[in-house]
Structure formats: structure tokens, C-alpha cells
mmCIF file of C-alpha atoms in Angstrom:
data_model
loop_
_atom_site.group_PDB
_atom_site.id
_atom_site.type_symbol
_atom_site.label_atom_id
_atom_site.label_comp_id
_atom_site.label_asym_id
_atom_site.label_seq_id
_atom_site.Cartn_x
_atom_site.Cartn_y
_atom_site.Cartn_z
ATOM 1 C CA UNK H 209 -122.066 252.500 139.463
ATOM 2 C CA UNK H 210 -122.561 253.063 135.710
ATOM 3 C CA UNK H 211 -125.556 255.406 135.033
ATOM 4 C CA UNK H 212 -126.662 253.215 132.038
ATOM 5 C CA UNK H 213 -130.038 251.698 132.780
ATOM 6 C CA UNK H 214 -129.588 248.120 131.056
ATOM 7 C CA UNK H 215 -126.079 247.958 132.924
ATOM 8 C CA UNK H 216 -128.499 245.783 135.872
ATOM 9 C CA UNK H 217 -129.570 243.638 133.289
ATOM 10 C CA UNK H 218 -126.440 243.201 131.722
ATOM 11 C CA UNK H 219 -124.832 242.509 135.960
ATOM 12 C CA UNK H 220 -127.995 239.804 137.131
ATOM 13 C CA UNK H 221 -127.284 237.861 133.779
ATOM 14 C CA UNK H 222 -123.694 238.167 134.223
ATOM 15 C CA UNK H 223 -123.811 237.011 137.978
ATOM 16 C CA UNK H 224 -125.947 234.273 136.725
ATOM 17 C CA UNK H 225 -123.102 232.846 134.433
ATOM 18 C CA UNK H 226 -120.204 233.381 136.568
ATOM 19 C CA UNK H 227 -122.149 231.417 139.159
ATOM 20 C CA UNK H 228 -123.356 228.603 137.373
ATOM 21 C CA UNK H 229 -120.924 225.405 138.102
ATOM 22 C CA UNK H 230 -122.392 223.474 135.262
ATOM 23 C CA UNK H 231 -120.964 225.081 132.072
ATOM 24 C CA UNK H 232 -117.379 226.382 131.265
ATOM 25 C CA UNK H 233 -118.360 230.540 129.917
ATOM 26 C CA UNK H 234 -115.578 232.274 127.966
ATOM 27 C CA UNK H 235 -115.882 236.148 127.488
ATOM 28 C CA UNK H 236 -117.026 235.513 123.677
ATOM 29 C CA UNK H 237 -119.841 233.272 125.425
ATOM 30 C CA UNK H 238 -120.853 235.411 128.080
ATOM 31 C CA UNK H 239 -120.955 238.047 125.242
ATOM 32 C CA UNK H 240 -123.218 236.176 122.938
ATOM 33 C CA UNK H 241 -125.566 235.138 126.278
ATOM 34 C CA UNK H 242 -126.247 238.452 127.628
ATOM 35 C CA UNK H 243 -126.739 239.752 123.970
ATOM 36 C CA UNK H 244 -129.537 236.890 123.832
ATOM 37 C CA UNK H 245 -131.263 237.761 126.683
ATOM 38 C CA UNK H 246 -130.940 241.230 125.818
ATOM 39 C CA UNK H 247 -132.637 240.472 122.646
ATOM 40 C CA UNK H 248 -135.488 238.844 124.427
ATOM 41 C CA UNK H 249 -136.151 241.913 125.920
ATOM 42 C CA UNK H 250 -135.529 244.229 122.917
ATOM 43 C CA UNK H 251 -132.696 245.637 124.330
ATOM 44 C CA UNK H 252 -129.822 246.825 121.909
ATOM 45 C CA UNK H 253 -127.264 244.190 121.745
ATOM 46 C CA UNK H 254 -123.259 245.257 123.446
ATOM 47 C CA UNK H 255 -120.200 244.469 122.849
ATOM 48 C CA UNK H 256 -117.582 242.654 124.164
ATOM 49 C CA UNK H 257 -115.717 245.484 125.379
ATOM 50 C CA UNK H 258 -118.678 246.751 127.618
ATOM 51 C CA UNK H 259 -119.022 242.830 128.871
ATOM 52 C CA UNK H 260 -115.575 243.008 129.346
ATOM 53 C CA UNK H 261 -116.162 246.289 131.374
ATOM 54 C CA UNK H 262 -118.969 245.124 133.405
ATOM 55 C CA UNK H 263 -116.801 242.084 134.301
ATOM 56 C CA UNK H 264 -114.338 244.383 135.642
ATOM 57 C CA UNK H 265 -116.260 246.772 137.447
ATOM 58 C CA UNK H 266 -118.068 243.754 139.725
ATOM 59 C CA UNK H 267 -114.308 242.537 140.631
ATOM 60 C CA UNK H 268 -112.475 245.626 141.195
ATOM 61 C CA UNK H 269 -114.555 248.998 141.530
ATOM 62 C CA UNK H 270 -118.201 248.152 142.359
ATOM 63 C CA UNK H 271 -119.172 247.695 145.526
ATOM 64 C CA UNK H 272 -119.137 244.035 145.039
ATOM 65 C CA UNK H 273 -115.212 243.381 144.598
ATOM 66 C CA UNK H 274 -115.975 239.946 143.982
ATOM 67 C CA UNK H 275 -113.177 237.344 143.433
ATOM 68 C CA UNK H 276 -113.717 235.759 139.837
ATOM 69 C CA UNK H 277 -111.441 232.614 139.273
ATOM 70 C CA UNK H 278 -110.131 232.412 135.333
ATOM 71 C CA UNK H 279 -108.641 228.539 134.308
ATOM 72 C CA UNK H 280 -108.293 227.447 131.204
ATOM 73 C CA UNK H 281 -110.220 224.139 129.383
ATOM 74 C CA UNK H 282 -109.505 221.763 126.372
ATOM 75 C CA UNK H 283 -112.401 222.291 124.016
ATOM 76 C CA UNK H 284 -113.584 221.664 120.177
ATOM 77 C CA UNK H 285 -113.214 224.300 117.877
ATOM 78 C CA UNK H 286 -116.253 223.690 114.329
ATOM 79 C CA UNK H 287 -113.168 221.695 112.596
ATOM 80 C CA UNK H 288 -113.414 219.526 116.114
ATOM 81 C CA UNK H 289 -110.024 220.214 116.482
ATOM 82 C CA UNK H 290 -108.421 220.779 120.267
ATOM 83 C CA UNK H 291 -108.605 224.182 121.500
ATOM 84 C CA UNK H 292 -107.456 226.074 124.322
ATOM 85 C CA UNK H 293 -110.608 227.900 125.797
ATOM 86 C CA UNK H 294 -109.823 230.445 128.784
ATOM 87 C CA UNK H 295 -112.761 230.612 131.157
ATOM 88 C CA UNK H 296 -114.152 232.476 134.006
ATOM 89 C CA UNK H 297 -116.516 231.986 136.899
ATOM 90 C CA UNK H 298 -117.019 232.562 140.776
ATOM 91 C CA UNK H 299 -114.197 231.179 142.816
ATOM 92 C CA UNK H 300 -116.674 230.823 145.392
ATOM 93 C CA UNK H 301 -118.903 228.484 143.511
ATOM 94 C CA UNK H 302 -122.180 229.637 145.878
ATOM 95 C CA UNK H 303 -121.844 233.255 145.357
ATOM 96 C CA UNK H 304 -124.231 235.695 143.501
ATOM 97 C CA UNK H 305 -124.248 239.229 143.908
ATOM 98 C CA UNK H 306 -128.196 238.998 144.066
ATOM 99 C CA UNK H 307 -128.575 236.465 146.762
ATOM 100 C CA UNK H 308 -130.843 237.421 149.375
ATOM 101 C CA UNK H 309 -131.555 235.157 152.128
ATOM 102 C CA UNK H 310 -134.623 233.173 152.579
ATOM 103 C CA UNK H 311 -138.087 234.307 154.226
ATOM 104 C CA UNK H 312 -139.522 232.259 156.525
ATOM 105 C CA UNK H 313 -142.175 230.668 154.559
ATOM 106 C CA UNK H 314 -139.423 229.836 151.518
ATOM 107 C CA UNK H 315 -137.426 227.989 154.311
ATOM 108 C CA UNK H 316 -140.668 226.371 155.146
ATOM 109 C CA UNK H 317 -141.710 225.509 151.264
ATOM 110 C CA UNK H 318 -137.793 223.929 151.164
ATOM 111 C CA UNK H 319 -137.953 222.126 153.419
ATOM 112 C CA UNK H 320 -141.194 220.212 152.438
ATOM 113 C CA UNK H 321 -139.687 220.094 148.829
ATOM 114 C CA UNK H 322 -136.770 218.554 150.460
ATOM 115 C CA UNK H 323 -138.948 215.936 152.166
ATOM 116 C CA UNK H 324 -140.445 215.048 149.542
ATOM 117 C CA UNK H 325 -137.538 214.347 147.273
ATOM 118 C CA UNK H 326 -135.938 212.879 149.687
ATOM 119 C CA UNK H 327 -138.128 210.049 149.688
ATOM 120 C CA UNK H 328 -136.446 209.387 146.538
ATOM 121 C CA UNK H 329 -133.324 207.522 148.645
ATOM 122 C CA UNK H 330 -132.762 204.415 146.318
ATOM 123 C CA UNK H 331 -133.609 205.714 142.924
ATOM 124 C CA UNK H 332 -132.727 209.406 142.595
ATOM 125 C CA UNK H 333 -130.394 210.294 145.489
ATOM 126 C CA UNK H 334 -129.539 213.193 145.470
ATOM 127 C CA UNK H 335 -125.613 213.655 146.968
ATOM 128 C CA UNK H 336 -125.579 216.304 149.783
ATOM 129 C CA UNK H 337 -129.700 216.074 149.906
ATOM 130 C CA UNK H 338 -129.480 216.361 154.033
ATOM 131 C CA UNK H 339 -126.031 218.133 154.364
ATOM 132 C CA UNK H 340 -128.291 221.038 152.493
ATOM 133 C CA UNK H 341 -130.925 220.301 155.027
ATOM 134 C CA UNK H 342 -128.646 220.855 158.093
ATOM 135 C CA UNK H 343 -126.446 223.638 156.834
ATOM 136 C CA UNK H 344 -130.081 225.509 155.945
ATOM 137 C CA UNK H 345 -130.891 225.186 159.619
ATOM 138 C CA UNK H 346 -134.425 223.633 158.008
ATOM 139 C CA UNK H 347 -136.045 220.695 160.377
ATOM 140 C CA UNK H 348 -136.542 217.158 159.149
ATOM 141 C CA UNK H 349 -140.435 216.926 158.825
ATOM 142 C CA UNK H 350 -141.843 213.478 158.466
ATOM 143 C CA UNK H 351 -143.126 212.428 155.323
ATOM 144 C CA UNK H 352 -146.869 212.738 154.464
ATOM 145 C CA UNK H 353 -146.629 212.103 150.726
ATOM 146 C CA UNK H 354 -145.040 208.875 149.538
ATOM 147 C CA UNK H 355 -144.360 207.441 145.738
ATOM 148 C CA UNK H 356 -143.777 203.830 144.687
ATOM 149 C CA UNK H 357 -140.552 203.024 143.376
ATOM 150 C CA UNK H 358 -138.086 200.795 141.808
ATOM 151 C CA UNK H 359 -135.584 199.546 144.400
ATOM 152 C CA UNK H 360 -133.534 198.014 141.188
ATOM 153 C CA UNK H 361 -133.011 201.084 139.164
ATOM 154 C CA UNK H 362 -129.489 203.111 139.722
ATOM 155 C CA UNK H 363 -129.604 205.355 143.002
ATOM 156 C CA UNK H 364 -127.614 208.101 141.280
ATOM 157 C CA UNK H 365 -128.150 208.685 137.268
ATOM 158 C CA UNK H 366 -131.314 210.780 138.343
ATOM 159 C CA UNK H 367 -130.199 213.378 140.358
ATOM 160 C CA UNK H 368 -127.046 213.641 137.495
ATOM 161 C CA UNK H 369 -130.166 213.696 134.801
ATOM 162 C CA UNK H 370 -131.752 216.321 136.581
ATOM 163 C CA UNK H 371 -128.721 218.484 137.243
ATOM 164 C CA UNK H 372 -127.796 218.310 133.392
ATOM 165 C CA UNK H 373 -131.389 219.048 132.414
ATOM 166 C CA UNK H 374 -132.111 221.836 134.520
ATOM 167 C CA UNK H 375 -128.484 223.446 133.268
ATOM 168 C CA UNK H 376 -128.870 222.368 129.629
ATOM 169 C CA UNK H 377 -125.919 220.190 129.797
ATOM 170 C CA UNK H 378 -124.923 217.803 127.016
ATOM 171 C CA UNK H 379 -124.203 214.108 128.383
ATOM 172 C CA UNK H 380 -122.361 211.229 126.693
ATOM 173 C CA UNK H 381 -124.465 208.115 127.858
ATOM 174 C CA UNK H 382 -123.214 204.989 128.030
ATOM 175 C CA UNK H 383 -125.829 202.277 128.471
ATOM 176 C CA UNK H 384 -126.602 198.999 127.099
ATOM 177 C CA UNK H 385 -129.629 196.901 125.980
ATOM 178 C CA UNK H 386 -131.003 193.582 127.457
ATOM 179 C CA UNK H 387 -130.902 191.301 124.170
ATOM 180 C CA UNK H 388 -126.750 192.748 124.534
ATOM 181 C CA UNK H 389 -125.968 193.329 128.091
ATOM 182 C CA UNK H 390 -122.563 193.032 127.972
ATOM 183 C CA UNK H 391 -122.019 195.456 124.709
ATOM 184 C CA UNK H 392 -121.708 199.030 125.534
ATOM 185 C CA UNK H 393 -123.453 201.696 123.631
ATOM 186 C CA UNK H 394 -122.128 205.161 123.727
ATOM 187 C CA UNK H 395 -124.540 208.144 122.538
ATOM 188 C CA UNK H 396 -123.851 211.812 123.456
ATOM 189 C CA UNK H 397 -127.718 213.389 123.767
ATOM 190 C CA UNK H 398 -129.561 216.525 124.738
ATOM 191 C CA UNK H 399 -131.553 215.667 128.027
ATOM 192 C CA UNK H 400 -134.680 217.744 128.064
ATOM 193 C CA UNK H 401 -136.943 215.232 130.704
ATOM 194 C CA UNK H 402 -137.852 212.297 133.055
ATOM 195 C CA UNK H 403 -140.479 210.846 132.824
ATOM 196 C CA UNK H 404 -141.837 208.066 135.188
ATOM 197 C CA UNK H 405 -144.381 204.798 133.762
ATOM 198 C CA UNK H 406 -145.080 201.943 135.484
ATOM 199 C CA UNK H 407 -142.502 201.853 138.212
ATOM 200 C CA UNK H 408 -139.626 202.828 135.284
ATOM 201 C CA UNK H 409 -137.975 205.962 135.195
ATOM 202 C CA UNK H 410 -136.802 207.132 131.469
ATOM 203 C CA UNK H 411 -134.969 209.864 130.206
ATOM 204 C CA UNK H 412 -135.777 211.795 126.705
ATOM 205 C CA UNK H 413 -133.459 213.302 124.553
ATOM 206 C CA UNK H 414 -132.234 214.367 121.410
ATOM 207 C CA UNK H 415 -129.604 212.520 119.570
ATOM 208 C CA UNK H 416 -126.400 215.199 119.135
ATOM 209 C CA UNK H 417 -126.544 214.106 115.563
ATOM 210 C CA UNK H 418 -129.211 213.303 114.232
ATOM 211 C CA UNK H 419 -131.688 215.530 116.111
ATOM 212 C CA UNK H 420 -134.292 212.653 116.797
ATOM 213 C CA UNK H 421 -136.185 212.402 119.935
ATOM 214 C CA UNK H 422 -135.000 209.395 121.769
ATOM 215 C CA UNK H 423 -136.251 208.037 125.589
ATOM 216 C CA UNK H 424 -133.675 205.618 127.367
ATOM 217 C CA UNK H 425 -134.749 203.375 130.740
ATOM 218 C CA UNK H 426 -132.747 204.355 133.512
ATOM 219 C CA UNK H 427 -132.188 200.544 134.395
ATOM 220 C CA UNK H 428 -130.617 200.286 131.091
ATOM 221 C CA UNK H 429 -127.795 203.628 131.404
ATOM 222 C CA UNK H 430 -124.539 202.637 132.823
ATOM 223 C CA UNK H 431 -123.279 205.694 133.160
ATOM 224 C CA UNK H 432 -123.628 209.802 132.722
ATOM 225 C CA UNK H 433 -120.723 211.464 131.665
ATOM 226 C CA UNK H 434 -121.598 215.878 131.382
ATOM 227 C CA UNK H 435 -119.808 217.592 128.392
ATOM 228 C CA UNK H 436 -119.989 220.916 130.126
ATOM 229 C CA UNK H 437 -118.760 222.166 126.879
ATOM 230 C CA UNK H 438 -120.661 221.084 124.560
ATOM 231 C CA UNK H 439 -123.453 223.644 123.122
ATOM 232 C CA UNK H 440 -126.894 222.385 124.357
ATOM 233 C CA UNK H 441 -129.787 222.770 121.758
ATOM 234 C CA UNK H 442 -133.163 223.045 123.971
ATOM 235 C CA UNK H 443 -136.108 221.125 122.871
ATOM 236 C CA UNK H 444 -138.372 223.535 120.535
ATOM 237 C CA UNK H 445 -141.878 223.429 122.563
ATOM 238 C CA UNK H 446 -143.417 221.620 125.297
ATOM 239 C CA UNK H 447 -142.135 218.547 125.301
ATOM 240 C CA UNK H 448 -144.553 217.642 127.716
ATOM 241 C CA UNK H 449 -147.617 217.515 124.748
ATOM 242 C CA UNK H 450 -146.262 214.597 123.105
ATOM 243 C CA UNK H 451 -147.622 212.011 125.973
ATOM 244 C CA UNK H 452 -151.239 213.577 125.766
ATOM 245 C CA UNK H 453 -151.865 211.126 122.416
ATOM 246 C CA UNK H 454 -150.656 207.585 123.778
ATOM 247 C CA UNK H 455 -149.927 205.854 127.094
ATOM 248 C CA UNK H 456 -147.023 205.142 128.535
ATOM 249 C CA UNK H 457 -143.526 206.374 126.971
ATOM 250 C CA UNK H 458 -143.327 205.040 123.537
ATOM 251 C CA UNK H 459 -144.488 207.440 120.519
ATOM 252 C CA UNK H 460 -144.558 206.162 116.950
ATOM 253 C CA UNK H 461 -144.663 209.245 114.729
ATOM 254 C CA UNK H 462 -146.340 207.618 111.716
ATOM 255 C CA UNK H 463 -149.258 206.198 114.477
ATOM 256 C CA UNK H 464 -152.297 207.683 113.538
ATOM 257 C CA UNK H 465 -154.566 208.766 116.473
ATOM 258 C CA UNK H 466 -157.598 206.356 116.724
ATOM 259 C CA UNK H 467 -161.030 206.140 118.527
ATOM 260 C CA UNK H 468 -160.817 203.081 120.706
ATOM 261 C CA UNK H 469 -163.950 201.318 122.153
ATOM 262 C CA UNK H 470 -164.184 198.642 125.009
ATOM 263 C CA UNK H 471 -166.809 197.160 127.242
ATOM 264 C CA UNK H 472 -165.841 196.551 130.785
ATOM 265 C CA UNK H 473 -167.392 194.043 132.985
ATOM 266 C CA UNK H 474 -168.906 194.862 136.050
ATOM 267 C CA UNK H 475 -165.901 193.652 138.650
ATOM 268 C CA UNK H 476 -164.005 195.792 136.731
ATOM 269 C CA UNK H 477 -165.789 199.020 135.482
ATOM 270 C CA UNK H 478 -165.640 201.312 138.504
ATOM 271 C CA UNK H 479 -161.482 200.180 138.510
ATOM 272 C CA UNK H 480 -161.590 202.028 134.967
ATOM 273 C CA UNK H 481 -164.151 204.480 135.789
ATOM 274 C CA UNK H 482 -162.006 206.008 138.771
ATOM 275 C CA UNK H 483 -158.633 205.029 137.379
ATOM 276 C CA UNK H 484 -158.990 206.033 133.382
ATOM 277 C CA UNK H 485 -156.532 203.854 131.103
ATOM 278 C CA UNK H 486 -155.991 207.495 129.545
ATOM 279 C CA UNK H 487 -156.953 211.021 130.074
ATOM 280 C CA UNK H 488 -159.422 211.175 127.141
ATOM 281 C CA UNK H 489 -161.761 208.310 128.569
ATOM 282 C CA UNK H 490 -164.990 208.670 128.377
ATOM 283 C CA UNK H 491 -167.704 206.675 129.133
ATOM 284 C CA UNK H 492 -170.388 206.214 126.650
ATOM 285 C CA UNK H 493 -174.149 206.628 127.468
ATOM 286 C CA UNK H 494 -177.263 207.519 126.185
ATOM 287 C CA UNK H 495 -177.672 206.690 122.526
ATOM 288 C CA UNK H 496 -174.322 205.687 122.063
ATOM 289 C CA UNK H 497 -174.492 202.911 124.931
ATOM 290 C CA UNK H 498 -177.835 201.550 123.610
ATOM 291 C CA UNK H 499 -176.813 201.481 119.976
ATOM 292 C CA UNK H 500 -173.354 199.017 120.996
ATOM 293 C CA UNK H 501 -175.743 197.197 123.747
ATOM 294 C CA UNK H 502 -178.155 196.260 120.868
ATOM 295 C CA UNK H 503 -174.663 195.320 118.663
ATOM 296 C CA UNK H 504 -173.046 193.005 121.487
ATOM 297 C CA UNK H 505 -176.098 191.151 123.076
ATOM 298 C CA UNK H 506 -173.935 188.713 124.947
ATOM 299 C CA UNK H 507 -171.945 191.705 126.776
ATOM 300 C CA UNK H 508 -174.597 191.590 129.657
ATOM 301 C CA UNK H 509 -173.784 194.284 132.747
ATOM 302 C CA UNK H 510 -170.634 196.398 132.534
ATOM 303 C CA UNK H 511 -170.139 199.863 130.986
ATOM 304 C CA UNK H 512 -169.182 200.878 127.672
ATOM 305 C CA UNK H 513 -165.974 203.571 127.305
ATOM 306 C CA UNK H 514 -163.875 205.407 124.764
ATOM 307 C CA UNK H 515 -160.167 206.389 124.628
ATOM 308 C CA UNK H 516 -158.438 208.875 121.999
ATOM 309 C CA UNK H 517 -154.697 207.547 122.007
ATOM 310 C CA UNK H 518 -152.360 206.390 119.466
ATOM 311 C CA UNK H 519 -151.193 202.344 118.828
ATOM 312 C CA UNK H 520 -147.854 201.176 120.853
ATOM 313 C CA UNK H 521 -147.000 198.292 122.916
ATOM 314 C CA UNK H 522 -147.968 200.003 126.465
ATOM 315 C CA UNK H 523 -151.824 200.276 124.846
ATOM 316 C CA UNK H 524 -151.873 196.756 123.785
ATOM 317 C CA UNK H 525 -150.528 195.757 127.105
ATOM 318 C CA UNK H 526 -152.795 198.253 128.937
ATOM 319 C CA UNK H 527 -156.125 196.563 127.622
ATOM 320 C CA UNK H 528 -154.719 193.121 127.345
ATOM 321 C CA UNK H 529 -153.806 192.823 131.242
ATOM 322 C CA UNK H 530 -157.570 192.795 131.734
ATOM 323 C CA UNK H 531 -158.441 189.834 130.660
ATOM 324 C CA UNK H 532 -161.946 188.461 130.195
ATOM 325 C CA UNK H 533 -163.131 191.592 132.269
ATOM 326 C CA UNK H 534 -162.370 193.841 129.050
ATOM 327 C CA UNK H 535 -163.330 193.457 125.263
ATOM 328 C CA UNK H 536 -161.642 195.633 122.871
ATOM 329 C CA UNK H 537 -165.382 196.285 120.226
ATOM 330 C CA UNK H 538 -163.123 198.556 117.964
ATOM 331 C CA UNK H 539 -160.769 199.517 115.793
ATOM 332 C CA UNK H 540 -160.591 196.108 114.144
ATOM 333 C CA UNK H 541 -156.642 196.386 114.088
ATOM 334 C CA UNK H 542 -156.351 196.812 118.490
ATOM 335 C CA UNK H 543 -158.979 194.141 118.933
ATOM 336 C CA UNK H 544 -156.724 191.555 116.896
ATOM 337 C CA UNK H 545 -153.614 192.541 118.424
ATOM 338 C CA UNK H 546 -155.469 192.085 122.191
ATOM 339 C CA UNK H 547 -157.392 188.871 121.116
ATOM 340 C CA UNK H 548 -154.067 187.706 119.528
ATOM 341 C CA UNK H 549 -151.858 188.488 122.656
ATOM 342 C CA UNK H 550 -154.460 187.265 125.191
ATOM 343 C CA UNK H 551 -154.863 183.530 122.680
ATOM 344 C CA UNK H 552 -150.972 183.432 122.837
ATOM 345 C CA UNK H 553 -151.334 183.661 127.103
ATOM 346 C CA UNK H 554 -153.903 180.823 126.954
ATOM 347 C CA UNK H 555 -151.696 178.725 124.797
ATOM 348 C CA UNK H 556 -149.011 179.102 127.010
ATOM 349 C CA UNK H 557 -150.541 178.340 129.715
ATOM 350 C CA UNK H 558 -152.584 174.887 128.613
ATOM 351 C CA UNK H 559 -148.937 173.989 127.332
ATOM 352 C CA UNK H 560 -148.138 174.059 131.135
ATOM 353 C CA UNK H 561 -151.139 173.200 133.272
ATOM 354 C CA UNK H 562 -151.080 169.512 133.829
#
């Protein structure tokens, strides 16, 4: 084996490419992946010689001898022209010269990971969930953590969501809306999460184009289409940090963050105390409590609390579903919008009671 200390480096990220069934690597991209990584660990870059080296030490003189399939793709050059792009990767698809096989408690983690997705039969199926389960030898354990779900939504998009975001693959979505049902949409998008709210899976992405953050409903995708080579741009940050300002899935970026006070009656306030509309509630005592008790006389009982979030439809929803049991005391602009939705309910409904 080469005596140069990176070469291992250079191998495991190789072996990671060449076994990754998601993306179609050329040399020049296997090149410029192990030179990032490399870079990450402030490790000289190489060239493609020595990758071209390395390749052929693992499949003819290492101790590996591994059998690397080469094939050739149609592909987009920058003038999105057609191009002939000659690949490489494992012919056995589950090979890796670093696999080891699993302890005892990893088979027993698996397997409760694979219980517990499997539960998921119906929305995200995952294809060859069990055959993994059998040919892994691991036993089927009966559930002891279950999730609500939408039997409507499409039993396969997630687990093809999930494959393309966990291997940074571009899809071309084709989806529609429900004011246009029958008029296809087609957007090709960077997927970088899913995201569950209120029994509705979503899916957020970048637009290819544009760049803009984007979240499509599941129930609303026809179909996932992977564009294996396509270059994926990852999302810069957690992605995760946008939903700690608002509830639900929809994020205005002009919405300015605002202090939002309610009462709660007293059928209702230990609902809101033990399930918080958001994670910033609070609920307001002392001083506070006695200076808005003195300011709403008729709001006898209850408890007073305060949320941090930003204005969208799932907030106005959120405190409107309440009813009578919940009083929006400020900002002036959410209590309209509640007391406006909540007249429009009673309207409709006196225009039906008889």
C-alpha cells in the first residue's frame, strides 16, 4: 500500500463515491470531491493523476481488487448542451471497502429505527423496508411508539424525498395546485427537508433558478423525478432555525416578529398551558397579570399568556380555532384579523341555522 499518509483519506472518500447509487461521479468529479474534503481538513489538494492512481490501485493491486463498473451518461455541459459523461462506480452497488459488520447493539438500535419507520406504511413507504429487515436477520419488534398520519397523502414521494435529500440530489417536481388541479406544474428544486404540521407532510427547497426557499404539500406533488446529474447546492445553515419565529410552515420574510397577548378561559387554559400554541409561550403573572386584569375587567377566571412568533395564516388559524375560550388583547393588527375571521364564522353560520 502507498506509504503516503493522506492516501486513507483520499481511499474512505473515494470508496464513499464509488459506492453511492445516487449520483453519476466522473474522474474530474471525484477529483474536485476528494480535493474538497481534503480542504476541509487542510490537507494539500491532488491531482487527477494521483486520483486516477488511487482508483487503480483499489481495483488491481491493493488488497481490495475490487470490481469498479465504468458506463457512460448523457449530461449538460455550462452551454446546456448534450454531453457524453463517462462514469464510474461499484458494480456491486452494496460494496465499500470499509464495511464492517454490525455489533450487536447497532443490530438492536436498527431494528427499533426500522420499527419505527415502518409505522410509516401509507404515507412514507419505504420500498424494501422489511426485505432489509429479513435479509439483516433483525426480529420484527412490536411497535411501542406510534404517529398520526394522513391516510390521503402519496405512500411513496417520501421515502423518494428522503433518499434525494440525504444524497443531495436535484429533483424535477411535478405537482399541481387545488384552484388548478388538472394543470401540471413542473419545477426542478434543491430538497434540503420534511417537515410535518398538522397531519401534512411538506417538502422545502430551493428553486434551481432563482435560489428562493420554497415548501410544497406532499398531497399536492404528482411526481419525483431525481436528476442524478444535476449539481446540488446545499442549503447555507440550519435550515431548521427558520420555524423557531412562526407556527406552522409558512414564513413571510418581510413579517416582523411581534409580542402577542391572549387571555384564555378557564376550560381552556391548562389545554394551552400543557400544549403551548408556540415554543416561546409564556404565561404572564405577577405584575404583568394584574396590570391586564385591571385593563380587561370582564375577562373573569382564565390565565393570561404571551407568544413571540411572526404573522401567517397558521397563527391566525391557531388562535381563531378557539373560539370564545381565547381573546387575542394585542397587537391591534392579530386581534382584527381573529375577531374578523371568527365574525365571518358567525355570519356563516346564522345564514344557515334555521
Amino acid at each position: 500500500m502507498p506509504s503516503n499518509k493522506n492516501a486513507v483519506t483520499r481511499y474512505y472518500c473515494i470508496d464513499q463515491l464509488l459506492a453511492n447509487p445516487y449520483h453519476d461521479y466522473s474522474i474530474s468529479d471525484i477529483c474536485g470531491e476528494v480535493n474538497e474534503h481534503l480542504a476541509e481538513m487542510s490537507i494539500s489538494p491532488v491531482t487527477r493523476r494521483t486520483i486516477e492512481m488511487d482508483i487503480n490501485y483499489l481495483e488491481n493491486e491493493g488488497p481490495f481488487m475490487v470490481e469498479i463498473e465504468r458506463y457512460t451518461i448523457d449530461d449538460l455541459n455550462a452551454d446546456f448542451r448534450t454531453v457524453k459523461k463517462h462514469c464510474l462506480r461499484y458494480a456491486d452497488r452494496s460494496f465499500s471497502i470499509f464495511k464492517k459488520p454490525l455489533t450487536d447493539d447497532e443490530r438492536y438500535l436498527l431494528s427499533e429505527a426500522i420499527s419505527l419507520m415502518g409505522q410509516f406504511d401509507g404515507l412514507p413507504n419505504f420500498d424494501g423496508l422489511e426485505a432489509l429487515r429479513q435479509s439483516m436477520g433483525l426480529q420484527d419488534r412490536a411497535r411501542i411508539v406510534a404517529f398520526d398520519k394522513n391516510p390521503l397523502e402519496g405512500t411513496s414521494l417520501f421515502g423518494q424525498l428522503f433518499t434525494a435529500i440525504s444524497q443531495q440530489v436535484v429533483v424535477e417536481l411535478h405537482l399541481h395546485t387545488f384552484a388548478a388541479p388538472d394543470e401540471e406544474i413542473v419545477q426542478v428544486v434543491y430538497p434540503y427537508l420534511l417537515k410535518e404540521y398538522n397531519r401534512r407532510w411538506y417538502v422545502f427547497a430551493a428553486d434551481s433558478t432563482s435560489g428562493k426557499l420554497m415548501n410544497f404539500a406532499l398531497d399536492r406533488i404528482d411526481c419525483v423525478v431525481p436528476l442524478p446529474s444535476r449539481q446540488f447546492v446545499p442549503y447555507n445553515g440550519d435550515l431548521n432555525e427558520r420555524f423557531d419565529d412562526i407556527i406552522g410552515v409558512t414564513l413571510y420574510d418581510d413579517s416582523p416578529l411581534l409580542t402577542i397577548t391572549f387571555w384564555v378561559a378557564d376550560h381552556s387554559k391548562d389545554y394551552v398551558l400543557t400544549k403551548p400554541l408556540h415554543e416561546s409561550q409564556r404565561t404572564l403573572r405577577g405584575e404583568r397579570e394584574a396590570e391586564l386584569r385591571r385593563q380587561y375587567p370582564t375577562l373573569q377566571g382564565g390565565a393570561f399568556f404571551g407568544i413571540e412568533c411572526r404573522q401567517n395564516y397558521e397563527l391566525e388559524r391557531e388562535l381563531a380555532s378557539f373560539g370564545k375560550e381565547l381573546i387575542v388583547l394585542s397587537p391591534k393588527e392579530i386581534q382584527t384579523v381573529v375577531f374578523e375571521r371568527i365574525v365571518q364564522t358567525c355570519e356563516r353560520y346564522k345564514s344557515v341555522i334555521r
